[in-house]
Amino acid sequence: MAGKPKLYYFNGRGRMETIRWLLAAAGIEFEEQFLETRKDLLKLQQDGALLFQQVPMVEIDGMKMVQTRAVLNYISGKHNLYGKDLKERALIDMYVEATMDLNEMIMLHPIQLPETKAKHFATIIEKATTRYIPVYEKALKDHGQDFLVGNRFSRADVQLLETILMAEECKPDILSKFPVLQGFKAKISNIPTIKKFLQPGSQRKPPLDEKLVPKVKSIFYTDNE
Ligand SMILES: N[C@@H](CCC(=O)N[C@@H](CS)C(=O)NCC(=O)O)C(=O)O
């Protein structure tokens, strides 16, 4: 039997967090190797472990997988979280690409320059409440089912919940005008694997503490980047 997947990244959310969410939602235990310094990244690069010299990297089923979306697609396909046919998969892809756009905006907020930070934050809230959240609210309302796609649990539900919780960290009442999503959030949060992941002590990571930004930058950026 293959061992547990092993995740290589720094000890924070970044691009790895959605991978953690999907594994947890699928009930898959995983190990993590945290990069603490640039030397740790260079070592992986020198060992030839990173196809494009970048992390996230996940050792899984005998592969050293890189490229976040490739990893997410693999986990979703393997664990039946990716729809029953190509059309469902296409819809799931559209939903999750949009959650990832919003997720990335929020994720990158701590590293914005001081002079652009307030504007960036206002854009997050504006896009969340006018571009993204209403689409999910309407989709759930129109079909009246518990899950976003195909009346069954998929990565679209997991990734939407992850992103809703991130948006609530920015603005706690962000769902106040979206009653269907409030119900969705409660239901998906109560799925046993997800409930477990949401409990303290799980491998879920907290939002990036601004004090850690220099450390993260020192791992991933050289002085001239
Ligand atoms: N498209 C890649 C981007 C990966 C990426 O930008 N990784 C950053 C850390 S979050 C990195 O490894 N930077 C070091 C480098 O590019 O040399 C993915 O989604 O995995």
mmCIF file of C-alpha atoms and ligand atoms in Angstrom:
data_model
loop_
_atom_site.group_PDB
_atom_site.id
_atom_site.type_symbol
_atom_site.label_atom_id
_atom_site.label_comp_id
_atom_site.label_asym_id
_atom_site.label_seq_id
_atom_site.Cartn_x
_atom_site.Cartn_y
_atom_site.Cartn_z
ATOM 1 C CA MET A 1 0.000 0.000 0.000
ATOM 2 C CA ALA A 2 1.279 3.490 -0.854
ATOM 3 C CA GLY A 3 2.359 5.590 2.142
ATOM 4 C CA LYS A 4 0.778 8.849 3.152
ATOM 5 C CA PRO A 5 1.157 11.775 0.765
ATOM 6 C CA LYS A 6 3.975 14.082 1.881
ATOM 7 C CA LEU A 7 3.599 17.833 1.388
ATOM 8 C CA TYR A 8 6.589 20.149 0.926
ATOM 9 C CA TYR A 9 5.904 23.816 1.627
ATOM 10 C CA PHE A 10 6.387 26.451 4.313
ATOM 11 C CA ASN A 11 4.328 26.170 7.491
ATOM 12 C CA GLY A 12 1.515 28.392 6.258
ATOM 13 C CA ARG A 13 -1.407 28.476 3.868
ATOM 14 C CA GLY A 14 -0.136 29.901 0.593
ATOM 15 C CA ARG A 15 -0.692 27.713 -2.434
ATOM 16 C CA MET A 16 -0.633 24.499 -0.392
ATOM 17 C CA GLU A 17 -3.689 25.167 1.735
ATOM 18 C CA THR A 18 -6.281 24.055 -0.811
ATOM 19 C CA ILE A 19 -4.329 20.813 -1.262
ATOM 20 C CA ARG A 20 -4.532 20.280 2.504
ATOM 21 C CA TRP A 21 -8.274 20.974 2.366
ATOM 22 C CA LEU A 22 -8.928 18.470 -0.415
ATOM 23 C CA LEU A 23 -6.896 15.714 1.199
ATOM 24 C CA ALA A 24 -8.616 16.337 4.517
ATOM 25 C CA ALA A 25 -12.056 16.385 2.879
ATOM 26 C CA ALA A 26 -11.274 13.061 1.191
ATOM 27 C CA GLY A 27 -10.270 11.641 4.577
ATOM 28 C CA ILE A 28 -6.637 11.161 3.535
ATOM 29 C CA GLU A 29 -3.946 11.535 6.177
ATOM 30 C CA PHE A 30 -0.818 13.359 5.069
ATOM 31 C CA GLU A 31 2.622 14.314 6.317
ATOM 32 C CA GLU A 32 4.267 17.672 5.947
ATOM 33 C CA GLN A 33 7.870 18.742 5.523
ATOM 34 C CA PHE A 34 8.160 22.473 6.172
ATOM 35 C CA LEU A 35 10.660 24.698 4.395
ATOM 36 C CA GLU A 36 12.189 26.935 7.066
ATOM 37 C CA THR A 37 14.869 28.719 5.030
ATOM 38 C CA ARG A 38 15.870 29.355 1.430
ATOM 39 C CA LYS A 39 18.467 26.617 1.910
ATOM 40 C CA ASP A 40 15.664 24.063 2.262
ATOM 41 C CA LEU A 41 14.183 25.184 -1.058
ATOM 42 C CA LEU A 42 17.606 25.137 -2.744
ATOM 43 C CA LYS A 43 18.199 21.625 -1.449
ATOM 44 C CA LEU A 44 14.969 20.351 -3.020
ATOM 45 C CA GLN A 45 15.886 22.118 -6.257
ATOM 46 C CA GLN A 46 19.401 20.656 -6.267
ATOM 47 C CA ASP A 47 18.056 17.186 -5.539
ATOM 48 C CA GLY A 48 15.958 17.428 -8.717
ATOM 49 C CA ALA A 49 12.745 17.041 -6.701
ATOM 50 C CA LEU A 50 10.989 20.056 -8.228
ATOM 51 C CA LEU A 51 10.109 19.824 -11.917
ATOM 52 C CA PHE A 52 9.883 23.620 -12.260
ATOM 53 C CA GLN A 53 12.050 24.507 -9.220
ATOM 54 C CA GLN A 54 8.937 25.503 -7.278
ATOM 55 C CA VAL A 55 6.747 24.289 -4.465
ATOM 56 C CA PRO A 56 4.049 23.201 -3.580
ATOM 57 C CA MET A 57 5.418 19.728 -4.126
ATOM 58 C CA VAL A 58 3.538 16.626 -3.057
ATOM 59 C CA GLU A 59 4.948 13.127 -2.975
ATOM 60 C CA ILE A 60 1.990 10.944 -3.790
ATOM 61 C CA ASP A 61 1.579 7.488 -5.322
ATOM 62 C CA GLY A 62 5.255 7.330 -6.304
ATOM 63 C CA MET A 63 5.217 10.761 -7.983
ATOM 64 C CA LYS A 64 6.734 14.059 -6.994
ATOM 65 C CA MET A 65 3.877 16.272 -8.114
ATOM 66 C CA VAL A 66 4.198 20.018 -8.610
ATOM 67 C CA GLN A 67 1.867 22.709 -9.994
ATOM 68 C CA THR A 68 -0.949 23.311 -7.547
ATOM 69 C CA ARG A 69 -3.763 22.763 -10.026
ATOM 70 C CA ALA A 70 -2.269 19.495 -11.277
ATOM 71 C CA VAL A 71 -2.104 18.229 -7.703
ATOM 72 C CA LEU A 72 -5.662 19.359 -6.955
ATOM 73 C CA ASN A 73 -6.946 17.713 -10.134
ATOM 74 C CA TYR A 74 -5.201 14.452 -9.281
ATOM 75 C CA ILE A 75 -6.537 14.313 -5.732
ATOM 76 C CA SER A 76 -10.036 15.238 -6.891
ATOM 77 C CA GLY A 77 -10.052 12.618 -9.641
ATOM 78 C CA LYS A 78 -8.645 9.926 -7.402
ATOM 79 C CA HIS A 79 -11.102 10.552 -4.571
ATOM 80 C CA ASN A 80 -14.236 11.001 -6.606
ATOM 81 C CA LEU A 81 -14.563 14.731 -5.997
ATOM 82 C CA TYR A 82 -14.575 15.751 -9.648
ATOM 83 C CA GLY A 83 -18.065 15.096 -11.027
ATOM 84 C CA LYS A 84 -19.515 12.107 -12.861
ATOM 85 C CA ASP A 85 -18.819 13.213 -16.435
ATOM 86 C CA LEU A 86 -16.999 15.833 -18.497
ATOM 87 C CA LYS A 87 -19.814 18.352 -18.274
ATOM 88 C CA GLU A 88 -19.992 18.185 -14.510
ATOM 89 C CA ARG A 89 -16.247 18.469 -14.451
ATOM 90 C CA ALA A 90 -16.377 21.548 -16.667
ATOM 91 C CA LEU A 91 -18.853 23.195 -14.310
ATOM 92 C CA ILE A 92 -16.758 22.243 -11.298
ATOM 93 C CA ASP A 93 -13.703 23.716 -13.040
ATOM 94 C CA MET A 94 -15.485 27.012 -13.645
ATOM 95 C CA TYR A 95 -16.615 27.230 -10.028
ATOM 96 C CA VAL A 96 -13.242 26.325 -8.558
ATOM 97 C CA GLU A 97 -11.233 28.580 -10.859
ATOM 98 C CA ALA A 98 -13.325 31.483 -9.608
ATOM 99 C CA THR A 99 -12.890 30.480 -5.956
ATOM 100 C CA MET A 100 -9.158 30.258 -6.631
ATOM 101 C CA ASP A 101 -9.110 33.759 -8.114
ATOM 102 C CA LEU A 102 -10.703 35.142 -4.960
ATOM 103 C CA ASN A 103 -8.635 32.886 -2.722
ATOM 104 C CA GLU A 104 -5.437 34.142 -4.354
ATOM 105 C CA MET A 105 -6.405 37.785 -3.928
ATOM 106 C CA ILE A 106 -6.967 37.198 -0.220
ATOM 107 C CA MET A 107 -3.813 35.081 0.125
ATOM 108 C CA LEU A 108 -1.661 37.808 -1.437
ATOM 109 C CA HIS A 109 -3.110 40.592 0.704
ATOM 110 C CA PRO A 110 -0.502 40.382 3.496
ATOM 111 C CA ILE A 111 2.314 40.987 1.023
ATOM 112 C CA GLN A 112 0.805 44.110 -0.570
ATOM 113 C CA LEU A 113 2.838 47.298 -0.245
ATOM 114 C CA PRO A 114 1.591 49.604 2.540
ATOM 115 C CA GLU A 115 0.497 52.247 0.017
ATOM 116 C CA THR A 116 -1.741 49.844 -1.951
ATOM 117 C CA LYS A 117 -3.036 47.741 0.912
ATOM 118 C CA ALA A 118 -6.286 49.582 1.678
ATOM 119 C CA LYS A 119 -7.279 49.697 -1.983
ATOM 120 C CA HIS A 120 -6.444 46.016 -2.382
ATOM 121 C CA PHE A 121 -8.619 45.159 0.627
ATOM 122 C CA ALA A 122 -11.537 47.189 -0.742
ATOM 123 C CA THR A 123 -11.198 45.351 -4.064
ATOM 124 C CA ILE A 124 -11.327 41.984 -2.299
ATOM 125 C CA ILE A 125 -14.580 42.875 -0.552
ATOM 126 C CA GLU A 126 -16.085 44.401 -3.672
ATOM 127 C CA LYS A 127 -15.215 41.433 -5.897
ATOM 128 C CA ALA A 128 -16.266 38.909 -3.257
ATOM 129 C CA THR A 129 -19.691 40.431 -2.756
ATOM 130 C CA THR A 130 -20.515 41.464 -6.316
ATOM 131 C CA ARG A 131 -18.658 39.088 -8.627
ATOM 132 C CA TYR A 132 -18.201 35.769 -6.841
ATOM 133 C CA ILE A 133 -20.500 35.116 -3.863
ATOM 134 C CA PRO A 134 -23.759 35.996 -5.703
ATOM 135 C CA VAL A 135 -23.021 33.370 -8.369
ATOM 136 C CA TYR A 136 -22.774 30.558 -5.818
ATOM 137 C CA GLU A 137 -25.828 31.838 -3.936
ATOM 138 C CA LYS A 138 -27.868 31.798 -7.149
ATOM 139 C CA ALA A 139 -26.612 28.388 -8.289
ATOM 140 C CA LEU A 140 -27.567 26.759 -4.984
ATOM 141 C CA LYS A 141 -30.877 28.597 -4.826
ATOM 142 C CA ASP A 142 -31.838 27.729 -8.412
ATOM 143 C CA HIS A 143 -31.275 23.984 -8.151
ATOM 144 C CA GLY A 144 -32.212 23.725 -4.478
ATOM 145 C CA GLN A 145 -29.684 20.961 -3.785
ATOM 146 C CA ASP A 146 -27.177 20.664 -0.965
ATOM 147 C CA PHE A 147 -24.101 20.571 -3.189
ATOM 148 C CA LEU A 148 -22.963 22.868 -5.956
ATOM 149 C CA VAL A 149 -22.700 20.329 -8.776
ATOM 150 C CA GLY A 150 -24.540 17.095 -9.648
ATOM 151 C CA ASN A 151 -26.302 16.781 -6.295
ATOM 152 C CA ARG A 152 -23.221 15.256 -4.743
ATOM 153 C CA PHE A 153 -20.197 16.355 -2.765
ATOM 154 C CA SER A 154 -17.295 17.567 -4.923
ATOM 155 C CA ARG A 155 -14.162 19.667 -4.763
ATOM 156 C CA ALA A 156 -16.322 22.650 -5.736
ATOM 157 C CA ASP A 157 -18.027 22.457 -2.327
ATOM 158 C CA VAL A 158 -14.733 22.079 -0.485
ATOM 159 C CA GLN A 159 -13.043 24.931 -2.299
ATOM 160 C CA LEU A 160 -16.056 27.188 -1.926
ATOM 161 C CA LEU A 161 -16.181 26.593 1.821
ATOM 162 C CA GLU A 162 -12.444 27.251 2.138
ATOM 163 C CA THR A 163 -12.831 30.531 0.283
ATOM 164 C CA ILE A 164 -15.953 31.596 2.208
ATOM 165 C CA LEU A 165 -14.059 31.138 5.475
ATOM 166 C CA MET A 166 -11.147 33.196 4.121
ATOM 167 C CA ALA A 167 -13.539 35.932 3.007
ATOM 168 C CA GLU A 168 -15.150 35.910 6.464
ATOM 169 C CA GLU A 169 -11.725 36.445 7.986
ATOM 170 C CA CYS A 170 -11.635 39.678 5.962
ATOM 171 C CA LYS A 171 -15.239 40.651 6.750
ATOM 172 C CA PRO A 172 -17.060 38.495 9.302
ATOM 173 C CA ASP A 173 -20.552 39.383 8.048
ATOM 174 C CA ILE A 174 -19.733 38.877 4.370
ATOM 175 C CA LEU A 175 -22.535 36.289 4.004
ATOM 176 C CA SER A 176 -25.153 38.455 5.695
ATOM 177 C CA LYS A 177 -27.066 39.022 2.463
ATOM 178 C CA PHE A 178 -26.597 35.439 1.242
ATOM 179 C CA PRO A 179 -28.890 33.147 3.251
ATOM 180 C CA VAL A 180 -28.522 30.094 1.017
ATOM 181 C CA LEU A 181 -24.754 30.205 1.375
ATOM 182 C CA GLN A 182 -25.105 30.506 5.142
ATOM 183 C CA GLY A 183 -26.954 27.181 5.081
ATOM 184 C CA PHE A 184 -24.410 25.702 2.657
ATOM 185 C CA LYS A 185 -21.556 26.746 4.930
ATOM 186 C CA ALA A 186 -23.216 25.090 7.936
ATOM 187 C CA LYS A 187 -23.906 21.847 6.046
ATOM 188 C CA ILE A 188 -20.499 21.450 4.430
ATOM 189 C CA SER A 189 -18.720 22.368 7.669
ATOM 190 C CA ASN A 190 -20.588 19.510 9.297
ATOM 191 C CA ILE A 191 -19.369 16.771 6.951
ATOM 192 C CA PRO A 192 -17.305 14.614 9.327
ATOM 193 C CA THR A 193 -13.932 14.883 7.498
ATOM 194 C CA ILE A 194 -14.332 18.642 7.166
ATOM 195 C CA LYS A 195 -15.591 19.076 10.693
ATOM 196 C CA LYS A 196 -12.428 17.355 11.870
ATOM 197 C CA PHE A 197 -10.220 19.595 9.707
ATOM 198 C CA LEU A 198 -11.919 22.689 11.124
ATOM 199 C CA GLN A 199 -11.148 21.701 14.680
ATOM 200 C CA PRO A 200 -8.154 23.175 16.512
ATOM 201 C CA GLY A 201 -5.030 21.038 16.251
ATOM 202 C CA SER A 202 -5.688 19.909 12.664
ATOM 203 C CA GLN A 203 -3.229 20.531 9.823
ATOM 204 C CA ARG A 204 -5.257 23.525 8.669
ATOM 205 C CA LYS A 205 -3.100 26.645 8.763
ATOM 206 C CA PRO A 206 -4.001 30.053 10.202
ATOM 207 C CA PRO A 207 -3.987 33.230 8.084
ATOM 208 C CA LEU A 208 -0.479 34.482 7.384
ATOM 209 C CA ASP A 209 0.755 36.586 10.293
ATOM 210 C CA GLU A 210 2.197 39.776 8.807
ATOM 211 C CA LYS A 211 5.236 39.362 11.059
ATOM 212 C CA LEU A 212 6.077 36.190 9.115
ATOM 213 C CA VAL A 213 6.009 37.886 5.701
ATOM 214 C CA PRO A 214 9.773 38.658 5.693
ATOM 215 C CA LYS A 215 10.530 35.036 6.543
ATOM 216 C CA VAL A 216 8.320 33.726 3.735
ATOM 217 C CA LYS A 217 9.825 36.217 1.295
ATOM 218 C CA SER A 218 13.325 35.165 2.304
ATOM 219 C CA ILE A 219 12.514 31.580 1.363
ATOM 220 C CA PHE A 220 10.968 32.297 -2.022
ATOM 221 C CA TYR A 221 12.452 35.526 -3.344
ATOM 222 C CA THR A 222 16.033 36.464 -4.103
ATOM 223 C CA ASP A 223 17.073 40.101 -3.476
ATOM 224 C CA ASN A 224 16.526 41.101 -7.084
ATOM 225 C CA GLU A 225 12.957 39.710 -7.363
HETATM 226 N N1 LIG B 1 2.134 27.679 -10.938
HETATM 227 C C1 LIG B 1 2.825 27.227 -9.765
HETATM 228 C C2 LIG B 1 3.403 28.416 -9.008
HETATM 229 C C3 LIG B 1 4.239 27.946 -7.833
HETATM 230 C C4 LIG B 1 4.949 29.080 -7.117
HETATM 231 O O1 LIG B 1 4.876 30.253 -7.492
HETATM 232 N N2 LIG B 1 5.634 28.691 -6.039
HETATM 233 C C5 LIG B 1 6.420 29.615 -5.256
HETATM 234 C C6 LIG B 1 6.074 29.481 -3.778
HETATM 235 S S1 LIG B 1 4.346 29.796 -3.473
HETATM 236 C C7 LIG B 1 7.884 29.217 -5.388
HETATM 237 O O2 LIG B 1 8.221 28.055 -5.294
HETATM 238 N N3 LIG B 1 8.772 30.203 -5.617
HETATM 239 C C8 LIG B 1 10.182 29.979 -5.764
HETATM 240 C C9 LIG B 1 10.646 30.167 -7.173
HETATM 241 O O3 LIG B 1 9.834 30.451 -8.060
HETATM 242 O O4 LIG B 1 11.844 30.043 -7.386
HETATM 243 C C10 LIG B 1 1.852 26.437 -8.880
HETATM 244 O O5 LIG B 1 0.649 26.743 -8.903
HETATM 245 O O6 LIG B 1 2.271 25.519 -8.186
#
